[in-house]
Amino acid sequence: MMRIYFNNRPIDLADENITVAELLRQQNVKSGGTAVAVNNKIVTHDIWEIKQICDGDSVMVISAAFGG
């Protein structure tokens, strides 16, 4: 079990071997128009599948809003 902060909200994760991509899937975040930072460092989309999340990490997700 590990605790991370997702958009400043603490969440506990059972899986200690989780990537950015898997975290986004678990949190129902669509990848299109989305930016991710881990510990205040941008994580580019091309490494979401390999970038591991660690206990205590702060993950900030920003999604663009479309419409008019």
Coordinates of C-alpha atoms in Angstrom, one line a residue:
M1 CA 0.0 0.0 0.0
M2 CA 1.3 3.4 -0.8
R3 CA -0.1 6.9 -0.5
I4 CA 0.2 9.6 -3.2
Y5 CA -1.3 13.0 -3.8
F6 CA -3.5 13.3 -6.9
N7 CA -4.3 16.9 -7.6
N8 CA -3.6 17.7 -4.0
R9 CA -5.9 14.9 -2.7
P10 CA -4.4 12.0 -0.8
I11 CA -5.2 8.6 -2.3
D12 CA -4.1 5.2 -1.2
L13 CA -3.0 2.7 -3.9
A14 CA -2.9 -1.0 -3.4
D15 CA -0.5 -1.5 -6.3
E16 CA 3.0 -0.3 -5.5
N17 CA 4.1 -0.9 -9.1
I18 CA 2.0 1.7 -11.0
T19 CA 2.8 3.9 -14.0
V20 CA 1.4 7.3 -14.8
A21 CA -0.7 5.7 -17.6
E22 CA -2.2 3.2 -15.2
L23 CA -2.9 5.8 -12.6
L24 CA -4.8 7.9 -15.1
R25 CA -6.8 4.9 -16.2
Q26 CA -7.7 4.1 -12.6
Q27 CA -8.8 7.7 -12.0
N28 CA -10.8 7.8 -15.3
V29 CA -8.7 10.6 -16.8
K30 CA -8.7 10.7 -20.6
S31 CA -5.3 11.2 -22.1
G32 CA -6.3 13.6 -24.9
G33 CA -5.6 17.3 -23.9
T34 CA -4.1 16.2 -20.6
A35 CA -0.8 17.3 -19.0
V36 CA 0.8 15.5 -16.1
A37 CA 3.4 16.6 -13.6
V38 CA 5.0 14.4 -11.0
N39 CA 6.6 16.2 -8.1
N40 CA 6.3 19.5 -10.1
K41 CA 8.2 18.0 -13.2
I42 CA 6.3 17.6 -16.4
V43 CA 6.0 14.0 -17.6
T44 CA 5.7 13.9 -21.4
H45 CA 3.0 11.7 -22.9
D46 CA 5.6 9.4 -24.6
I47 CA 6.8 8.0 -21.2
W48 CA 3.5 7.7 -19.3
E49 CA 3.6 3.9 -19.8
I50 CA 7.0 3.6 -18.2
K51 CA 7.2 6.4 -15.6
Q52 CA 6.6 4.8 -12.2
I53 CA 4.7 6.5 -9.4
C54 CA 6.4 6.2 -6.0
D55 CA 5.1 6.4 -2.4
G56 CA 4.6 10.0 -1.4
D57 CA 4.6 11.4 -5.0
S58 CA 2.5 14.4 -5.9
V59 CA 0.7 13.9 -9.2
M60 CA -0.9 17.0 -10.8
V61 CA -3.2 16.5 -13.8
I62 CA -4.5 19.3 -15.9
S63 CA -7.0 18.6 -18.7
A64 CA -8.1 21.1 -21.4
A65 CA -11.7 22.0 -21.5
F66 CA -13.3 22.1 -25.0
G67 CA -16.5 23.7 -26.1
G68 CA -18.0 27.0 -26.7

